[in-house]
Amino acid sequence: MAKSTPKLVKPTLDKDLDKITFVEEATQHVSRTYAPLGIGLIFLILATLFAGLYGMNQPGAIMVVSAAAIGAYMAMNIGANDVTNNVGPAVGSRAMTMTTALIIAAIFETAGAMIAGGDVVSTISKGIVDPAQVGDPTVFSLAMMAALLSSALWVNLATWLGAPVSTTHAVVGGVMGSGIVAAGFGAINWESMVGIAASWVISPLLGGVIAALFLAFIKEFIIYRQDKIGAARRWVPVLNAVMVGSFAAYLALKGLNKVITINLLTALLIGLVCGGLAWLASVPLIRRQAIGLENRNQSLRKLFRLPLIMSAALLSFAHGANDVANAIGPLSAIVHSAQAHEIAAEVQIPLWVMVIGAAGISLGLLLFGPRLIRLVGEQITKLNPMRAFCVALSAALTVIVASWLGLPVSSTHIAVGAVFGVGFFREWYTRNSKRRIAYMRMKADHWEIEDVPERNPDELRRRYLVRRSHFMTIVAAWIITVPASAGLAALLYWVMYLLFL
């Protein structure tokens, strides 16, 4: 009879040490989860103390300190949600790492907010509420505070749900909701609201169509050419010139315009000059980079990596200059109304308010941004540097086109719509492009392959289709952003009214 092999039994000490190791790992995992929340809370406390020191001997100190805490909270939510669209495609295409993207975005967001954020800001976002209809400065301050808090809470919820939403629309909804309760329906500019509602459709469609058109151009004139590298040497400098010219016009229109007055024609001329200079610089650069590259798609990705990193930095700068007002606009209005006891159509932005806004956006991005960066860059559709380049280029061009047409648009809707546009175009192109079919047959003949195998439709669906679950979640969040933040703002206004008055 064969003897059974005795089981190896760990000594009691080893078992206890394993349990301790497991507890330590679990503790570290939990601490990593709660560390960002703790750091964010510390920032809110510091922002409150900072505002308290500034307004210690000023009128309306309690109102100013409360508004500063809410403004800092809103700024962090902008960084966690809105900023991620600028670097998500670059990270998803592996043109840069998550750490690099966070550092670049934080630096350029802060620079954009501080350098080109503007000295004067409108007290009512997008002219939604007529200040003359409000009358009492205290009521006005409460309405702005309720709008700021409601939009921050909604953006926070959307971030937690994994839905990139427009912070501008959230602020607009908050202002509308609190404005209706504070001054009635007659105080609302309903024509502006109709334009903003139209932008829900216009922004993502424009972004998606423009991104798809550029991807179609790259596929037709570079990817599916027999000499890919030669085609890239010819066309990549042109695309770089379009990118630089677009961003130059974008920054002039949306960034420098806050410092000096620049009309659309001047912005386009600035873009044209910068684009020409970029083309002159790109031609020798691309030729040097193309030396020794193999004639395959993987080599093409290297030529698009540097322009994509530049576009992420420029988008972050422009976003910091333009959208920091979503946090500091209502806050500046509250500070002015509380201290001057009057309602003004435009107010100066105090330096300490700008610092809170810029620091909050960067901190929110660093602490809470990676989740949505991965969603936009990796989970909606598969991106490579060429596709991500089309997304970034679309974001700048769409703003220029929309400004020319006089249409209100959302940078978030444009960027995410461009990602969807790239994904849906890939679906159509994979199934219907005669150029692609001819290229695959040519490739089969070159490698002496008897036949090009047909792909299983289920495999095509798994690999190429945009994730419908993300599509439906994001679209639903876009649709309900304004009414949700408006209803929440109305409720918060009544609570604040009972507490302060």
Short mmCIF file of C-alpha atoms in Angstrom, two decimals:
data_model
loop_
_atom_site.label_atom_id
_atom_site.label_comp_id
_atom_site.label_asym_id
_atom_site.label_seq_id
_atom_site.Cartn_x
_atom_site.Cartn_y
_atom_site.Cartn_z
CA MET A 1 0.00 0.00 0.00
CA ALA A 2 1.46 3.38 -1.05
CA LYS A 3 2.11 5.90 1.63
CA SER A 4 0.24 9.19 1.32
CA THR A 5 2.32 12.34 1.04
CA PRO A 6 2.08 14.33 4.27
CA LYS A 7 0.61 17.83 3.93
CA LEU A 8 2.92 20.74 4.63
CA VAL A 9 1.44 22.73 7.45
CA LYS A 10 2.62 26.29 8.01
CA PRO A 11 3.74 27.10 11.54
CA THR A 12 1.40 29.30 13.52
CA LEU A 13 3.91 32.17 13.40
CA ASP A 14 3.96 32.12 9.57
CA LYS A 15 0.16 32.16 9.47
CA ASP A 16 0.05 35.16 11.78
CA LEU A 17 2.68 36.99 9.72
CA ASP A 18 0.67 36.32 6.53
CA LYS A 19 -2.41 37.79 8.18
CA ILE A 20 -0.48 40.87 9.26
CA THR A 21 0.86 41.31 5.73
CA PHE A 22 -2.66 41.02 4.33
CA VAL A 23 -3.95 43.62 6.81
CA GLU A 24 -1.11 46.00 5.88
CA GLU A 25 -1.89 45.66 2.17
CA ALA A 26 -5.59 46.24 2.80
CA THR A 27 -4.79 49.29 4.94
CA GLN A 28 -2.56 50.75 2.22
CA HIS A 29 -5.31 50.19 -0.38
CA VAL A 30 -7.88 51.94 1.79
CA SER A 31 -5.50 54.82 2.55
CA ARG A 32 -4.84 55.34 -1.16
CA THR A 33 -8.59 55.57 -1.69
CA TYR A 34 -9.18 58.15 1.04
CA ALA A 35 -5.94 60.13 0.71
CA PRO A 36 -7.23 62.32 -2.17
CA LEU A 37 -10.36 63.12 -0.16
CA GLY A 38 -8.23 64.15 2.80
CA ILE A 39 -5.96 66.34 0.68
CA GLY A 40 -8.99 67.93 -0.97
CA LEU A 41 -10.51 68.68 2.43
CA ILE A 42 -7.25 70.28 3.57
CA PHE A 43 -7.30 72.50 0.47
CA LEU A 44 -10.88 73.61 1.21
CA ILE A 45 -9.87 74.49 4.78
CA LEU A 46 -6.83 76.44 3.57
CA ALA A 47 -8.94 78.29 0.98
CA THR A 48 -11.44 79.20 3.69
CA LEU A 49 -8.67 80.45 6.00
CA PHE A 50 -7.09 82.37 3.12
CA ALA A 51 -10.38 84.11 2.37
CA GLY A 52 -10.92 84.75 6.07
CA LEU A 53 -7.55 86.49 6.40
CA TYR A 54 -8.29 88.64 3.37
CA GLY A 55 -11.81 89.61 4.40
CA MET A 56 -11.35 89.69 8.17
CA ASN A 57 -12.08 93.40 8.48
CA GLN A 58 -14.20 93.66 5.33
CA PRO A 59 -18.02 93.87 5.16
CA GLY A 60 -19.84 90.60 4.59
CA ALA A 61 -16.93 88.49 5.86
CA ILE A 62 -19.10 85.44 6.60
CA MET A 63 -20.61 85.50 3.11
CA VAL A 64 -17.18 85.86 1.47
CA VAL A 65 -15.61 83.03 3.47
CA SER A 66 -18.53 80.69 2.75
CA ALA A 67 -18.41 81.54 -0.95
CA ALA A 68 -14.63 80.98 -1.07
CA ALA A 69 -15.03 77.44 0.27
CA ILE A 70 -17.72 76.70 -2.33
CA GLY A 71 -15.64 78.28 -5.10
CA ALA A 72 -12.63 76.16 -4.17
CA TYR A 73 -14.85 73.07 -4.18
CA MET A 74 -16.17 73.98 -7.64
CA ALA A 75 -12.64 74.56 -8.95
CA MET A 76 -11.57 71.08 -7.84
CA ASN A 77 -14.56 69.56 -9.58
CA ILE A 78 -13.69 71.41 -12.79
CA GLY A 79 -10.21 69.90 -12.60
CA ALA A 80 -11.54 66.42 -11.89
CA ASN A 81 -14.09 66.45 -14.73
CA ASP A 82 -13.62 69.13 -17.36
CA VAL A 83 -9.82 69.19 -17.69
CA THR A 84 -9.57 65.45 -18.32
CA ASN A 85 -10.93 65.88 -21.85
CA ASN A 86 -7.81 67.80 -22.85
CA VAL A 87 -5.31 65.02 -22.06
CA GLY A 88 -7.51 61.89 -22.18
CA PRO A 89 -6.93 61.12 -25.90
CA ALA A 90 -3.15 61.61 -25.55
CA VAL A 91 -3.03 59.18 -22.61
CA GLY A 92 -5.35 56.68 -24.29
CA SER A 93 -3.19 56.65 -27.42
CA ARG A 94 -0.08 56.12 -25.23
CA ALA A 95 1.54 59.26 -26.58
CA MET A 96 2.22 60.17 -22.96
CA THR A 97 1.96 58.51 -19.58
CA MET A 98 -0.67 59.37 -17.00
CA THR A 99 1.93 61.08 -14.79
CA THR A 100 3.23 63.21 -17.67
CA ALA A 101 -0.30 64.14 -18.68
CA LEU A 102 -1.23 65.20 -15.16
CA ILE A 103 1.89 67.34 -14.78
CA ILE A 104 1.51 69.02 -18.20
CA ALA A 105 -2.20 69.67 -17.70
CA ALA A 106 -1.73 71.06 -14.17
CA ILE A 107 1.05 73.43 -15.27
CA PHE A 108 -0.71 74.72 -18.38
CA GLU A 109 -4.14 74.96 -16.73
CA THR A 110 -2.64 77.11 -13.98
CA ALA A 111 -0.68 79.20 -16.49
CA GLY A 112 -3.77 79.74 -18.64
CA ALA A 113 -5.87 80.78 -15.66
CA MET A 114 -3.27 83.14 -14.20
CA ILE A 115 -1.92 84.65 -17.45
CA ALA A 116 -5.00 84.84 -19.67
CA GLY A 117 -7.85 84.28 -17.23
CA GLY A 118 -8.82 87.93 -17.52
CA ASP A 119 -9.05 90.84 -15.10
CA VAL A 120 -12.80 91.39 -15.48
CA VAL A 121 -15.54 88.77 -15.41
CA SER A 122 -19.28 88.93 -15.97
CA THR A 123 -21.22 88.49 -12.76
CA ILE A 124 -23.99 86.51 -14.48
CA SER A 125 -22.82 83.54 -16.52
CA LYS A 126 -23.85 83.91 -20.18
CA GLY A 127 -26.32 86.71 -19.35
CA ILE A 128 -28.89 84.29 -17.97
CA VAL A 129 -30.29 86.60 -15.26
CA ASP A 130 -30.93 90.34 -15.38
CA PRO A 131 -29.25 91.86 -12.28
CA ALA A 132 -31.78 94.70 -12.23
CA GLN A 133 -34.55 92.16 -11.56
CA VAL A 134 -32.84 90.93 -8.37
CA GLY A 135 -32.44 94.25 -6.58
CA ASP A 136 -31.16 93.25 -3.12
CA PRO A 137 -27.38 92.55 -3.12
CA THR A 138 -27.75 90.00 -0.32
CA VAL A 139 -30.38 88.08 -2.27
CA PHE A 140 -28.11 88.26 -5.33
CA SER A 141 -25.16 86.87 -3.35
CA LEU A 142 -27.26 84.01 -2.01
CA ALA A 143 -28.48 83.20 -5.52
CA MET A 144 -24.92 83.09 -6.86
CA MET A 145 -23.77 80.98 -3.92
CA ALA A 146 -26.61 78.51 -4.47
CA ALA A 147 -25.77 78.36 -8.19
CA LEU A 148 -22.09 77.74 -7.46
CA LEU A 149 -22.76 75.00 -4.90
CA SER A 150 -25.40 73.24 -6.99
CA SER A 151 -23.17 73.13 -10.07
CA ALA A 152 -20.25 71.85 -7.98
CA LEU A 153 -22.37 69.09 -6.46
CA TRP A 154 -23.71 68.05 -9.86
CA VAL A 155 -20.26 67.94 -11.47
CA ASN A 156 -19.01 65.95 -8.47
CA LEU A 157 -21.82 63.43 -8.92
CA ALA A 158 -21.16 63.19 -12.67
CA THR A 159 -17.46 62.56 -12.01
CA TRP A 160 -18.34 59.80 -9.56
CA LEU A 161 -20.67 58.24 -12.15
CA GLY A 162 -17.97 58.46 -14.82
CA ALA A 163 -19.67 61.02 -17.07
CA PRO A 164 -17.73 64.01 -18.46
CA VAL A 165 -20.17 66.95 -18.41
CA SER A 166 -20.02 70.66 -19.20
CA THR A 167 -19.23 72.74 -16.13
CA THR A 168 -20.40 75.79 -18.04
CA HIS A 169 -23.84 74.23 -18.51
CA ALA A 170 -23.89 73.25 -14.83
CA VAL A 171 -23.21 76.86 -13.79
CA VAL A 172 -25.81 78.14 -16.26
CA GLY A 173 -28.40 75.75 -14.84
CA GLY A 174 -27.52 76.78 -11.30
CA VAL A 175 -27.84 80.48 -12.10
CA MET A 176 -31.16 79.88 -13.83
CA GLY A 177 -32.62 77.85 -10.96
CA SER A 178 -31.60 80.21 -8.18
CA GLY A 179 -32.50 83.22 -10.34
CA ILE A 180 -36.04 81.99 -10.88
CA VAL A 181 -36.58 81.47 -7.16
CA ALA A 182 -34.94 84.78 -6.22
CA ALA A 183 -36.43 87.06 -8.91
CA GLY A 184 -39.07 85.11 -10.85
CA PHE A 185 -39.30 83.71 -14.37
CA GLY A 186 -39.23 87.21 -15.88
CA ALA A 187 -35.61 87.69 -14.78
CA ILE A 188 -34.38 84.85 -17.02
CA ASN A 189 -33.08 85.53 -20.53
CA TRP A 190 -34.87 82.67 -22.28
CA GLU A 191 -33.29 83.42 -25.66
CA SER A 192 -29.86 82.66 -24.17
CA MET A 193 -31.24 79.48 -22.65
CA VAL A 194 -32.51 78.32 -26.05
CA GLY A 195 -29.04 78.88 -27.51
CA ILE A 196 -27.41 76.93 -24.72
CA ALA A 197 -29.88 74.07 -25.17
CA ALA A 198 -29.05 74.03 -28.89
CA SER A 199 -25.36 73.68 -28.04
CA TRP A 200 -26.11 70.30 -26.43
CA VAL A 201 -26.58 69.01 -29.97
CA ILE A 202 -24.35 71.39 -31.93
CA SER A 203 -21.15 70.94 -29.88
CA PRO A 204 -20.75 67.15 -30.03
CA LEU A 205 -21.97 66.92 -33.63
CA LEU A 206 -19.51 69.56 -34.84
CA GLY A 207 -16.67 67.98 -32.87
CA GLY A 208 -17.50 64.49 -34.10
CA VAL A 209 -17.88 65.45 -37.75
CA ILE A 210 -14.65 67.46 -37.89
CA ALA A 211 -12.67 64.71 -36.12
CA ALA A 212 -14.10 62.07 -38.49
CA LEU A 213 -13.21 64.18 -41.54
CA PHE A 214 -9.59 64.52 -40.44
CA LEU A 215 -9.36 60.80 -39.67
CA ALA A 216 -10.78 60.04 -43.12
CA PHE A 217 -8.12 62.30 -44.65
CA ILE A 218 -5.32 60.56 -42.72
CA LYS A 219 -6.58 57.12 -43.71
CA GLU A 220 -7.03 57.96 -47.39
CA PHE A 221 -3.82 59.97 -47.94
CA ILE A 222 -1.36 58.40 -45.46
CA ILE A 223 -2.35 55.07 -43.88
CA TYR A 224 -3.67 53.25 -46.97
CA ARG A 225 -0.86 54.34 -49.28
CA GLN A 226 1.82 52.00 -50.51
CA ASP A 227 4.57 54.42 -49.40
CA LYS A 228 3.28 55.40 -45.96
CA ILE A 229 6.44 57.22 -44.86
CA GLY A 230 6.61 59.27 -48.05
CA ALA A 231 2.96 60.26 -47.67
CA ALA A 232 3.59 61.16 -44.04
CA ARG A 233 6.54 63.38 -44.96
CA ARG A 234 4.23 65.25 -47.31
CA TRP A 235 1.09 65.60 -45.20
CA VAL A 236 2.09 65.54 -41.50
CA PRO A 237 3.71 69.03 -41.73
CA VAL A 238 0.48 70.30 -43.28
CA LEU A 239 -1.57 68.78 -40.44
CA ASN A 240 0.84 70.24 -37.89
CA ALA A 241 0.42 73.65 -39.49
CA VAL A 242 -3.38 73.34 -39.30
CA MET A 243 -3.08 72.30 -35.64
CA VAL A 244 -0.77 75.16 -34.64
CA GLY A 245 -2.77 77.71 -36.63
CA SER A 246 -6.02 76.48 -35.10
CA PHE A 247 -4.68 76.65 -31.56
CA ALA A 248 -3.16 80.07 -32.17
CA ALA A 249 -6.54 81.37 -33.32
CA TYR A 250 -8.25 79.49 -30.46
CA LEU A 251 -5.94 80.99 -27.84
CA ALA A 252 -6.25 84.45 -29.34
CA LEU A 253 -10.03 84.23 -29.38
CA LYS A 254 -10.58 82.51 -26.04
CA GLY A 255 -7.49 83.42 -24.04
CA LEU A 256 -5.84 86.68 -25.14
CA ASN A 257 -9.26 88.15 -25.85
CA LYS A 258 -9.72 88.40 -22.10
CA VAL A 259 -6.66 90.67 -21.89
CA ILE A 260 -6.94 92.65 -25.14
CA THR A 261 -9.83 92.89 -27.60
CA ILE A 262 -9.37 90.53 -30.56
CA ASN A 263 -12.07 89.96 -33.16
CA LEU A 264 -12.53 86.78 -35.19
CA LEU A 265 -10.75 88.10 -38.30
CA THR A 266 -7.68 89.13 -36.30
CA ALA A 267 -7.62 85.74 -34.57
CA LEU A 268 -7.76 83.98 -37.95
CA LEU A 269 -4.88 86.11 -39.28
CA ILE A 270 -2.83 85.23 -36.18
CA GLY A 271 -3.62 81.58 -36.78
CA LEU A 272 -2.64 81.80 -40.46
CA VAL A 273 0.76 83.33 -39.65
CA CYS A 274 1.49 80.82 -36.87
CA GLY A 275 0.37 77.95 -39.11
CA GLY A 276 2.76 79.03 -41.87
CA LEU A 277 5.66 79.21 -39.44
CA ALA A 278 4.75 75.78 -38.05
CA TRP A 279 4.77 74.29 -41.56
CA LEU A 280 8.24 75.70 -42.22
CA ALA A 281 9.52 74.21 -38.97
CA SER A 282 7.74 70.85 -39.40
CA VAL A 283 9.08 69.96 -42.86
CA PRO A 284 12.73 69.38 -41.81
CA LEU A 285 11.67 67.96 -38.42
CA ILE A 286 9.39 65.29 -39.93
CA ARG A 287 12.02 64.40 -42.54
CA ARG A 288 14.59 63.78 -39.79
CA GLN A 289 12.13 61.74 -37.72
CA ALA A 290 11.17 59.63 -40.76
CA ILE A 291 14.74 58.51 -41.46
CA GLY A 292 15.06 54.78 -40.93
CA LEU A 293 11.37 54.18 -40.14
CA GLU A 294 9.76 51.02 -41.50
CA ASN A 295 6.87 51.37 -43.92
CA ARG A 296 4.11 50.40 -41.45
CA ASN A 297 1.43 52.00 -39.29
CA GLN A 298 3.45 51.64 -36.09
CA SER A 299 6.07 53.97 -37.56
CA LEU A 300 3.45 56.59 -38.42
CA ARG A 301 2.44 56.81 -34.77
CA LYS A 302 5.89 58.15 -33.86
CA LEU A 303 5.43 61.10 -36.22
CA PHE A 304 2.17 62.14 -34.51
CA ARG A 305 3.35 61.77 -30.91
CA LEU A 306 5.03 65.17 -30.43
CA PRO A 307 2.19 67.18 -32.07
CA LEU A 308 -0.29 65.34 -29.86
CA ILE A 309 1.62 66.24 -26.69
CA MET A 310 1.76 69.87 -27.83
CA SER A 311 -1.97 69.89 -28.50
CA ALA A 312 -2.72 68.55 -25.01
CA ALA A 313 -0.64 71.33 -23.46
CA LEU A 314 -2.25 74.04 -25.60
CA LEU A 315 -5.76 72.74 -24.92
CA SER A 316 -5.04 72.82 -21.19
CA PHE A 317 -3.77 76.40 -21.40
CA ALA A 318 -6.81 77.54 -23.36
CA HIS A 319 -9.17 75.71 -21.01
CA GLY A 320 -7.57 77.29 -17.95
CA ALA A 321 -7.93 80.73 -19.51
CA ASN A 322 -11.54 80.23 -20.53
CA ASP A 323 -13.25 77.97 -18.00
CA VAL A 324 -11.68 79.14 -14.75
CA ALA A 325 -14.48 81.74 -14.83
CA ASN A 326 -16.96 78.97 -14.02
CA ALA A 327 -15.49 78.87 -10.52
CA ILE A 328 -14.30 82.42 -9.95
CA GLY A 329 -17.06 84.30 -11.84
CA PRO A 330 -19.84 83.72 -9.30
CA LEU A 331 -17.28 83.94 -6.45
CA SER A 332 -16.04 87.35 -7.66
CA ALA A 333 -19.64 88.52 -7.96
CA ILE A 334 -20.38 87.43 -4.38
CA VAL A 335 -17.24 89.14 -3.03
CA HIS A 336 -18.11 92.39 -4.79
CA SER A 337 -21.78 92.36 -3.72
CA ALA A 338 -20.96 91.50 -0.12
CA GLN A 339 -18.27 94.17 0.27
CA ALA A 340 -19.65 96.99 -1.92
CA HIS A 341 -23.29 96.15 -1.17
CA GLU A 342 -24.23 96.65 -4.83
CA ILE A 343 -24.86 94.53 -7.92
CA ALA A 344 -22.57 95.19 -10.90
CA ALA A 345 -22.75 93.76 -14.40
CA GLU A 346 -18.97 93.22 -14.41
CA VAL A 347 -16.47 93.08 -11.54
CA GLN A 348 -12.71 92.99 -11.10
CA ILE A 349 -11.28 89.61 -10.13
CA PRO A 350 -9.30 89.82 -6.86
CA LEU A 351 -5.91 88.10 -7.09
CA TRP A 352 -6.67 85.79 -4.17
CA VAL A 353 -9.84 84.61 -5.94
CA MET A 354 -7.83 83.80 -9.09
CA VAL A 355 -5.27 81.89 -7.02
CA ILE A 356 -7.99 79.77 -5.42
CA GLY A 357 -9.52 79.00 -8.82
CA ALA A 358 -6.23 78.07 -10.51
CA ALA A 359 -4.95 76.01 -7.57
CA GLY A 360 -8.28 74.21 -7.17
CA ILE A 361 -8.45 73.20 -10.85
CA SER A 362 -4.90 71.80 -10.81
CA LEU A 363 -5.40 69.99 -7.50
CA GLY A 364 -8.70 68.46 -8.61
CA LEU A 365 -7.03 67.19 -11.77
CA LEU A 366 -4.12 65.62 -9.89
CA LEU A 367 -6.28 64.00 -7.19
CA PHE A 368 -9.39 62.90 -9.04
CA GLY A 369 -8.66 63.29 -12.77
CA PRO A 370 -7.15 59.89 -13.71
CA ARG A 371 -10.51 58.08 -13.64
CA LEU A 372 -12.14 60.21 -16.34
CA ILE A 373 -8.87 60.49 -18.26
CA ARG A 374 -8.92 56.71 -18.67
CA LEU A 375 -12.61 56.75 -19.60
CA VAL A 376 -12.24 59.39 -22.33
CA GLY A 377 -8.94 58.07 -23.65
CA GLU A 378 -9.35 54.31 -23.35
CA GLN A 379 -12.86 53.10 -22.59
CA ILE A 380 -15.08 54.86 -25.16
CA THR A 381 -13.17 53.64 -28.22
CA LYS A 382 -9.66 52.52 -29.03
CA LEU A 383 -7.34 55.44 -29.81
CA ASN A 384 -3.89 55.69 -31.33
CA PRO A 385 -1.83 58.89 -31.89
CA MET A 386 -3.42 59.55 -35.30
CA ARG A 387 -6.98 59.27 -33.97
CA ALA A 388 -6.16 61.23 -30.82
CA PHE A 389 -4.57 63.94 -32.98
CA CYS A 390 -7.86 64.23 -34.88
CA VAL A 391 -9.73 64.65 -31.59
CA ALA A 392 -7.40 67.41 -30.38
CA LEU A 393 -7.46 69.21 -33.73
CA SER A 394 -11.25 69.02 -33.83
CA ALA A 395 -11.53 70.64 -30.40
CA ALA A 396 -9.72 73.77 -31.56
CA LEU A 397 -11.31 73.98 -35.02
CA THR A 398 -14.84 73.49 -33.71
CA VAL A 399 -14.53 76.46 -31.36
CA ILE A 400 -13.34 78.63 -34.27
CA VAL A 401 -16.20 77.48 -36.52
CA ALA A 402 -18.78 77.92 -33.75
CA SER A 403 -17.48 81.42 -32.94
CA TRP A 404 -17.72 82.34 -36.63
CA LEU A 405 -21.33 81.10 -36.71
CA GLY A 406 -22.12 82.77 -33.37
CA LEU A 407 -23.08 79.46 -31.72
CA PRO A 408 -22.59 78.73 -27.99
CA VAL A 409 -20.57 75.54 -27.56
CA SER A 410 -19.10 73.45 -24.75
CA SER A 411 -15.44 72.39 -24.84
CA THR A 412 -16.34 69.18 -22.99
CA HIS A 413 -19.08 68.27 -25.46
CA ILE A 414 -16.73 69.02 -28.37
CA ALA A 415 -13.87 66.85 -27.08
CA VAL A 416 -16.05 63.89 -26.09
CA GLY A 417 -18.13 64.25 -29.26
CA ALA A 418 -14.88 64.10 -31.26
CA VAL A 419 -13.96 60.82 -29.53
CA PHE A 420 -17.39 59.41 -30.41
CA GLY A 421 -17.02 60.71 -33.97
CA VAL A 422 -13.69 58.92 -34.40
CA GLY A 423 -15.16 55.70 -33.01
CA PHE A 424 -18.31 55.72 -35.14
CA PHE A 425 -16.31 56.63 -38.25
CA ARG A 426 -14.03 53.63 -37.65
CA GLU A 427 -17.09 51.38 -37.52
CA TRP A 428 -18.37 52.67 -40.85
CA TYR A 429 -14.97 52.74 -42.53
CA THR A 430 -14.06 49.21 -41.49
CA ARG A 431 -17.20 47.81 -43.09
CA ASN A 432 -17.65 50.02 -46.15
CA SER A 433 -14.38 51.54 -47.37
CA LYS A 434 -13.38 50.44 -50.85
CA ARG A 435 -9.95 51.94 -50.27
CA ARG A 436 -9.40 49.67 -47.24
CA ILE A 437 -10.60 46.56 -49.11
CA ALA A 438 -8.31 47.35 -52.05
CA TYR A 439 -5.41 47.96 -49.68
CA MET A 440 -5.95 44.64 -47.90
CA ARG A 441 -6.03 42.82 -51.24
CA MET A 442 -2.83 44.57 -52.34
CA LYS A 443 -1.20 43.59 -49.08
CA ALA A 444 -2.33 39.98 -49.54
CA ASP A 445 -0.85 39.91 -53.07
CA HIS A 446 2.42 41.39 -51.79
CA TRP A 447 2.79 38.71 -49.13
CA GLU A 448 1.45 35.99 -51.48
CA ILE A 449 -1.60 35.35 -49.31
CA GLU A 450 -4.22 33.41 -51.24
CA ASP A 451 -7.20 35.17 -49.72
CA VAL A 452 -8.02 37.90 -47.22
CA PRO A 453 -10.11 36.17 -44.54
CA GLU A 454 -13.46 37.66 -43.70
CA ARG A 455 -13.78 38.78 -40.11
CA ASN A 456 -16.56 37.51 -37.96
CA PRO A 457 -19.26 40.22 -37.47
CA ASP A 458 -19.22 39.57 -33.72
CA GLU A 459 -15.48 40.12 -33.66
CA LEU A 460 -15.88 43.40 -35.55
CA ARG A 461 -18.50 44.53 -33.07
CA ARG A 462 -16.31 43.72 -30.05
CA ARG A 463 -13.24 45.40 -31.48
CA TYR A 464 -14.51 48.46 -33.30
CA LEU A 465 -17.84 49.61 -31.95
CA VAL A 466 -18.08 52.50 -29.54
CA ARG A 467 -19.16 51.29 -26.13
CA ARG A 468 -22.87 51.96 -26.11
CA SER A 469 -23.10 51.93 -22.32
CA HIS A 470 -20.71 54.88 -22.05
CA PHE A 471 -22.45 56.63 -24.94
CA MET A 472 -25.89 56.43 -23.29
CA THR A 473 -24.57 57.42 -19.83
CA ILE A 474 -22.74 60.48 -21.13
CA VAL A 475 -25.57 61.67 -23.37
CA ALA A 476 -28.07 61.28 -20.52
CA ALA A 477 -25.79 63.29 -18.21
CA TRP A 478 -25.50 66.04 -20.84
CA ILE A 479 -29.26 66.29 -21.24
CA ILE A 480 -30.08 66.57 -17.54
CA THR A 481 -27.15 68.78 -16.48
CA VAL A 482 -28.99 72.11 -16.77
CA PRO A 483 -32.34 71.00 -15.25
CA ALA A 484 -30.61 68.99 -12.49
CA SER A 485 -28.32 71.83 -11.40
CA ALA A 486 -31.24 74.30 -11.72
CA GLY A 487 -33.50 72.26 -9.44
CA LEU A 488 -30.73 71.73 -6.92
CA ALA A 489 -29.86 75.45 -6.97
CA ALA A 490 -33.49 76.40 -6.30
CA LEU A 491 -33.58 74.09 -3.27
CA LEU A 492 -30.24 75.33 -1.94
CA TYR A 493 -31.30 78.96 -2.34
CA TRP A 494 -34.31 78.44 -0.06
CA VAL A 495 -32.12 76.72 2.55
CA MET A 496 -29.54 79.54 2.43
CA TYR A 497 -32.29 82.16 2.50
CA LEU A 498 -33.64 80.70 5.72
CA LEU A 499 -30.16 80.52 7.26
CA PHE A 500 -28.82 83.98 6.29
CA LEU A 501 -31.99 86.12 6.25
#
